Short mmCIF file of C-alpha atoms in Angstrom, two decimals:
data_model
loop_
_atom_site.label_atom_id
_atom_site.label_comp_id
_atom_site.label_asym_id
_atom_site.label_seq_id
_atom_site.Cartn_x
_atom_site.Cartn_y
_atom_site.Cartn_z
CA MET R 237 0.23 0.01 0.05
CA ILE R 238 3.05 2.56 0.72
CA GLN R 239 4.56 1.71 -2.81
CA VAL R 240 0.93 2.15 -4.50
CA ALA R 241 0.72 5.77 -2.07
CA ILE R 242 4.05 6.77 -3.45
CA THR R 243 3.47 6.22 -6.86
CA LEU R 244 0.05 8.08 -6.75
CA PHE R 245 1.68 10.71 -5.35
CA GLY R 246 4.43 10.69 -7.88
CA LEU R 247 1.94 10.59 -10.53
CA LEU R 248 0.08 13.34 -9.19
CA LEU R 249 3.40 15.52 -9.05
CA LEU R 250 4.36 14.91 -12.73
CA THR R 251 0.96 15.81 -13.77
CA PHE R 252 0.95 19.01 -12.01
CA PHE R 253 4.27 20.23 -13.29
CA ILE R 254 3.36 18.94 -16.96
CA GLY R 255 0.53 21.38 -16.69
CA ARG R 256 2.79 24.10 -15.59
CA VAL R 257 5.37 23.84 -18.28
CA MET R 258 3.01 23.22 -20.90
CA PRO R 259 3.13 26.33 -23.37
CA ILE R 260 -0.92 26.78 -23.22
CA ASP R 261 -2.25 29.72 -20.67
CA PRO R 262 -4.76 27.72 -18.80
CA VAL R 263 -6.52 30.85 -17.93
CA LEU R 264 -7.31 32.02 -21.50
CA ALA R 265 -8.36 28.36 -22.25
CA ILE R 266 -11.07 28.94 -19.57
CA VAL R 267 -12.31 32.39 -19.98
CA GLY R 268 -11.66 32.58 -24.12
CA PRO R 269 -9.65 35.20 -26.21
CA ASP R 270 -12.65 37.81 -26.08
CA ALA R 271 -12.38 38.14 -22.23
CA ASP R 272 -11.34 41.07 -20.94
CA GLN R 273 -8.37 41.59 -18.59
CA SER R 274 -10.49 41.82 -15.38
CA THR R 275 -12.05 38.79 -15.98
CA TYR R 276 -8.70 37.18 -16.67
CA GLN R 277 -7.06 38.54 -13.40
CA GLN R 278 -10.11 37.33 -11.43
CA VAL R 279 -10.06 33.89 -12.48
CA TYR R 280 -6.18 33.72 -12.38
CA HIS R 281 -6.61 34.56 -8.62
CA GLN R 282 -9.21 31.75 -8.52
CA LEU R 283 -6.87 29.44 -9.76
CA GLY R 284 -4.29 30.05 -7.56
CA PHE R 285 -1.70 31.38 -10.04
CA ASP R 286 -0.58 34.39 -8.18
CA GLN R 287 0.48 31.79 -5.19
CA SER R 288 3.76 30.14 -5.05
CA LEU R 289 3.97 26.88 -6.89
CA MET R 290 4.17 24.93 -3.59
CA GLN R 291 0.83 26.61 -2.52
CA GLN R 292 -0.85 25.90 -6.27
CA PHE R 293 0.00 22.26 -5.67
CA GLY R 294 -1.64 22.21 -2.24
CA ILE R 295 -4.54 23.91 -3.83
CA TYR R 296 -4.41 21.46 -6.85
CA PHE R 297 -4.04 18.26 -4.21
CA VAL R 298 -7.08 19.67 -2.02
CA ASN R 299 -9.18 19.96 -5.03
CA LEU R 300 -8.70 16.65 -6.21
CA LEU R 301 -9.51 14.94 -2.74
CA HIS R 302 -12.92 16.98 -3.22
CA GLY R 303 -13.45 15.58 -6.72
CA ASP R 304 -12.43 18.58 -8.41
CA LEU R 305 -10.10 17.57 -11.64
CA GLY R 306 -9.56 21.19 -12.80
CA ASN R 307 -10.37 22.57 -16.18
CA ALA R 308 -8.71 20.95 -19.65
CA LEU R 309 -6.78 22.93 -21.06
CA LEU R 310 -8.00 22.51 -24.68
CA THR R 311 -11.38 22.72 -24.17
CA GLY R 312 -11.85 24.84 -20.87
CA LYS R 313 -14.47 22.71 -19.42
CA PRO R 314 -14.18 20.69 -16.41
CA VAL R 315 -12.03 17.63 -16.69
CA LEU R 316 -14.73 15.67 -14.89
CA ASP R 317 -17.27 16.49 -17.71
CA ASP R 318 -15.33 15.59 -20.08
CA ILE R 319 -14.64 12.07 -18.88
CA ILE R 320 -17.78 11.46 -18.08
CA ARG R 321 -18.90 12.75 -21.58
CA VAL R 322 -16.31 10.03 -23.34
CA PHE R 323 -16.24 7.20 -21.20
CA PRO R 324 -18.91 5.39 -23.05
CA ALA R 325 -17.24 5.39 -26.08
CA THR R 326 -14.12 4.21 -24.16
CA MET R 327 -15.85 1.40 -22.80
CA GLU R 328 -17.74 0.42 -25.59
CA LEU R 329 -14.13 0.21 -27.45
CA ALA R 330 -12.57 -1.71 -24.56
CA THR R 331 -15.33 -4.24 -24.61
CA MET R 332 -15.15 -4.46 -28.33
CA ALA R 333 -11.38 -5.25 -27.94
CA ILE R 334 -11.68 -7.58 -25.29
CA ILE R 335 -14.29 -9.39 -27.36
CA VAL R 336 -11.87 -9.62 -30.73
CA GLY R 337 -8.59 -10.32 -28.66
CA ALA R 338 -9.96 -13.37 -26.75
CA GLY R 339 -11.91 -14.43 -30.04
CA LEU R 340 -8.69 -14.53 -31.92
CA GLY R 341 -6.38 -15.35 -29.11
CA ILE R 342 -7.81 -18.24 -27.58
CA PRO R 343 -8.42 -20.14 -30.51
CA LEU R 344 -5.01 -19.48 -31.56
CA GLY R 345 -3.82 -21.08 -28.15
CA VAL R 346 -5.92 -24.03 -28.72
CA LEU R 347 -4.59 -24.37 -32.21
CA ALA R 348 -1.04 -24.20 -30.73
CA ALA R 349 -1.40 -26.60 -27.80
CA ALA R 350 -3.29 -29.16 -30.18
CA ARG R 351 -0.46 -29.19 -31.96
CA ARG R 352 2.77 -28.17 -30.56
CA ASN R 353 6.06 -27.77 -32.21
CA SER R 354 4.13 -28.11 -35.36
CA PHE R 355 4.09 -25.46 -38.22
CA SER R 356 0.99 -24.01 -36.62
CA ASP R 357 2.30 -23.94 -33.50
CA TYR R 358 5.39 -21.74 -34.83
CA VAL R 359 2.91 -19.57 -36.77
CA VAL R 360 1.10 -18.62 -33.42
CA ARG R 361 4.21 -17.81 -31.60
CA ILE R 362 5.00 -15.31 -34.26
CA ILE R 363 1.84 -13.89 -33.93
CA SER R 364 1.86 -13.81 -30.19
CA LEU R 365 5.29 -12.13 -30.45
CA ALA R 366 3.93 -9.63 -32.96
CA GLY R 367 0.97 -8.74 -30.69
CA TYR R 368 3.47 -7.90 -27.95
CA SER R 369 5.85 -6.13 -29.45
CA THR R 370 3.88 -4.27 -32.47
CA PRO R 371 2.90 -0.64 -31.20
CA ILE R 372 -0.86 -0.03 -30.92
CA PHE R 373 -0.55 3.43 -32.52
CA TRP R 374 1.58 1.94 -35.41
CA VAL R 375 -1.38 -0.63 -36.16
CA GLY R 376 -3.79 1.83 -36.06
CA MET R 377 -2.20 4.13 -38.78
CA MET R 378 -1.18 1.29 -40.72
CA GLY R 379 -5.19 -0.20 -40.50
CA LEU R 380 -6.68 3.38 -41.68
CA LEU R 381 -4.17 3.53 -44.41
CA VAL R 382 -4.94 0.16 -45.83
CA PHE R 383 -8.28 -0.84 -44.84
CA TYR R 384 -9.67 2.60 -44.82
CA ALA R 385 -8.04 4.91 -47.23
CA TRP R 386 -7.04 2.28 -49.98
CA LEU R 387 -9.91 -0.58 -49.56
CA GLY R 388 -12.71 1.11 -47.71
CA TRP R 389 -13.67 -1.84 -45.84
CA VAL R 390 -14.25 -0.13 -42.50
CA GLY R 391 -15.21 3.32 -41.18
CA GLY R 392 -12.75 5.98 -40.04
CA ALA R 393 -12.47 8.67 -37.62
CA GLY R 394 -15.83 9.01 -35.51
CA ARG R 395 -18.32 6.77 -34.05
CA VAL R 396 -20.48 6.39 -36.97
CA ASP R 397 -20.54 8.28 -40.36
CA LEU R 398 -21.29 12.24 -40.25
CA GLY R 399 -24.61 11.84 -41.97
CA LEU R 400 -25.76 9.28 -38.96
CA ASP R 401 -24.56 10.99 -36.19
CA GLY R 402 -27.12 12.35 -33.60
CA ILE R 403 -29.83 10.45 -35.31
CA VAL R 404 -30.09 7.77 -32.79
CA PRO R 405 -30.93 9.66 -29.35
CA ARG R 406 -28.50 9.23 -26.48
CA ARG R 407 -29.64 7.23 -23.66
CA THR R 408 -26.33 5.03 -22.72
CA GLY R 409 -23.86 6.47 -24.62
CA LEU R 410 -22.97 3.50 -25.87
CA MET R 411 -23.63 3.99 -29.37
CA THR R 412 -24.15 0.22 -30.61
CA VAL R 413 -26.98 -0.28 -27.45
CA ASP R 414 -28.26 3.24 -28.21
CA ALA R 415 -28.96 2.27 -31.91
CA LEU R 416 -30.58 -1.67 -30.86
CA LEU R 417 -33.02 0.13 -28.08
CA ALA R 418 -34.25 2.73 -30.99
CA GLY R 419 -34.30 -0.18 -33.45
CA ASN R 420 -31.83 1.33 -36.00
CA SER R 421 -29.90 -1.32 -37.53
CA GLU R 422 -28.45 0.99 -40.10
CA VAL R 423 -26.64 2.91 -37.18
CA PHE R 424 -25.91 -0.32 -35.28
CA TRP R 425 -23.84 -1.68 -38.28
CA ASN R 426 -22.13 1.34 -39.12
CA ALA R 427 -21.27 1.74 -35.53
CA ILE R 428 -19.71 -1.72 -35.55
CA ASN R 429 -17.94 -0.96 -38.75
CA HIS R 430 -16.25 2.19 -37.34
CA LEU R 431 -15.42 -0.17 -34.21
CA VAL R 432 -13.72 -2.79 -36.03
CA LEU R 433 -10.49 -1.40 -36.74
CA PRO R 434 -9.51 0.36 -33.55
CA ALA R 435 -10.77 -2.90 -31.51
CA ARG R 436 -8.82 -5.25 -33.56
CA ALA R 437 -5.93 -2.86 -33.27
CA ALA R 438 -6.31 -2.53 -29.44
CA GLY R 439 -7.41 -6.26 -28.67
CA LEU R 440 -3.98 -7.32 -30.73
CA PRO R 441 -1.77 -7.27 -27.07
CA LEU R 442 -4.73 -9.43 -25.85
CA ALA R 443 -4.58 -11.71 -28.68
CA GLY R 444 -1.01 -12.26 -28.12
CA LEU R 445 -1.23 -13.58 -24.48
CA HIS R 446 -0.33 -17.29 -25.71
CA GLN R 447 2.74 -18.27 -24.29
CA PRO R 448 4.64 -21.91 -25.38
CA TYR R 449 2.82 -24.87 -24.02
CA ASP R 450 4.13 -26.61 -21.21
CA PRO R 451 3.70 -30.53 -21.32
CA GLN R 452 3.68 -30.57 -17.43
CA LEU R 453 0.13 -29.28 -18.08
CA TYR R 454 -0.96 -32.25 -18.81
CA ALA R 455 -1.09 -33.38 -15.19
CA GLY R 456 -4.12 -31.05 -14.97
CA ALA R 457 -7.41 -32.30 -13.34
CA ALA R 458 -9.08 -31.17 -16.80
CA VAL R 459 -6.75 -33.08 -18.70
CA ALA R 460 -6.84 -36.39 -16.26
CA GLY R 461 -10.36 -36.57 -16.78
CA VAL R 462 -10.28 -36.17 -20.60
CA HIS R 463 -7.54 -38.72 -20.78
CA TYR R 464 -9.36 -41.07 -18.46
CA HIS R 465 -12.29 -41.31 -21.01
CA GLY R 466 -10.29 -42.29 -23.71
CA ALA R 467 -10.07 -39.09 -25.67
CA SER R 468 -7.13 -38.86 -28.01
CA GLU R 469 -3.75 -37.25 -27.62
CA ARG R 470 -4.75 -34.18 -29.31
CA ALA R 471 -8.18 -33.79 -27.56
CA HIS R 472 -6.78 -33.90 -24.33
CA ARG R 473 -4.27 -30.76 -24.87
CA THR R 474 -7.04 -28.59 -25.52
CA PRO R 475 -8.44 -28.59 -21.87
CA GLY R 476 -4.88 -28.39 -20.73
CA TYR R 477 -4.42 -25.12 -22.38
CA LEU R 478 -7.56 -23.82 -21.19
CA GLU R 479 -6.96 -24.61 -17.70
CA SER R 480 -3.57 -22.70 -17.97
CA ARG R 481 -4.81 -19.77 -18.76
CA LEU R 482 -7.32 -19.46 -16.12
CA PRO R 483 -6.37 -17.40 -12.82
#
């Protein structure tokens, strides 16, 4: 717990000082370029910028304890409001990434377990290594270039096409769920089309969770039960792999 507290405090310090050295005026981002000097000075004083750096950090820390994350430098809006606004989209993408990553990684792991030291096993190991070592941002950019710009198979930026944005009423914030609740299949499939590429890029490390299969896993309870009932050598490797993936 002490290490966690020290780490969190270090992150707070880092976040605070990064916000102070950025070449963006946080006061101007809040009041806007058309604000007069008196308004600017008032907000400048409210944020504590006329105090010492240590006092500013104290104000920053106390505000965090009260749930006040401050205002975003780019939007000028409260950070908590921005987080609440984008959280459903983040949750939707994360869920889809888990589905895509597990849907690809588990079958590949089972295939490698069933055909250990075969050509298929080596191919899966290469895919696993690529999943761990390839930067997600590079996969995303290459995916946009190939599958969106060149082939036009998937959607580009945004959660849906511009012509469909705003058609479905916002209920949960999850575009796919809101489309289903509204009974709009066009928006649903368009949202899925926009999710495929980023979900595949984000799910690539999860798909690479396969590790070389350990023959000692044959001694597991699941494997012993399958082998006892006369299953083939290949068949009893699959539950051994699945058992090894469980926490």
